[in-house]
Amino acid sequence: MRAHAKTRKAAVVLQIGREVTKAGLAGEPTPRFAISSVVKRNGKVLPVLSPDTWSDKFELHEILTDFLFEVVTKQLLLKPSERECHVVCDMYTPTHFELLVEAVLLKALMFTKVHIHHKHQVSMLTLPTPTALVVDCGVDTTTAVVQHHGGTVLPSVVLSDKGSSSVHATLLDQLQSKNQEATFTKNDLRDVMVRACFACPPPEGIVTRFFLFPFFVCFCLLVKRIVRLGYYII
């Protein structure tokens, strides 16, 4: 039994969002990559998680097959038949979408097992408390819900029409106001946020120095106060 536990490979973790999909391996501190949740078919860019594609189950099946095959085999570079897969979805994701994702991962990609989880429940696994208020900021809406001993307190669910899109618009306006000659796109803003939020390991060089800059400023201020204090004592 112990030998089997040692040889068992880490499970694949997928979080399929409306804008971005993150993928990695269980046990690692960060996702290995984050890509846009879109598929190119017949010269068109189709969203994976969109109400427009939910009505046609056959088309949705083809979109999910192409997208998940791209994520697992070309991005993660793994052999699905040797691993389990954990999929993290939003609490309002339709049931037939979750079942279709599970079917594609099991039958098309041949994962050994597939587990579907909700984000507000998975976040509780990282907290040493049985009760917590979980806030999920989506693209268009923000959801706040109370989790108690693994269950969702339904009367506590609160929705807001302010989501990450509003935050992105504000950040783009601030960047544009600081440098009016340059033009910033959503892809530029997404690259900044992914690096700043440690969604993937930062590259060497300027990004690493950017993260160390606040600590350097705090150190300089502390030294300045110590020097002033010593001057007053003398």
mmCIF file with all atom_site columns, C-alpha atoms in Angstrom, residues 12 35 130:
data_model
loop_
_atom_site.group_PDB
_atom_site.id
_atom_site.type_symbol
_atom_site.label_atom_id
_atom_site.label_alt_id
_atom_site.label_comp_id
_atom_site.label_asym_id
_atom_site.label_entity_id
_atom_site.label_seq_id
_atom_site.pdbx_PDB_ins_code
_atom_site.Cartn_x
_atom_site.Cartn_y
_atom_site.Cartn_z
_atom_site.occupancy
_atom_site.B_iso_or_equiv
_atom_site.pdbx_formal_charge
_atom_site.auth_seq_id
_atom_site.auth_comp_id
_atom_site.auth_asym_id
_atom_site.auth_atom_id
_atom_site.pdbx_PDB_model_num
ATOM 1 C CA . VAL A 1 12  ? -4.230  17.180 -12.593 1.00 0.00 ? 12  VAL A CA 1
ATOM 2 C CA . ILE A 1 35  ? -4.683  30.496 -20.829 1.00 0.00 ? 35  ILE A CA 1
ATOM 3 C CA . PRO A 1 130 ? -15.038 25.002 9.974   1.00 0.00 ? 130 PRO A CA 1
#
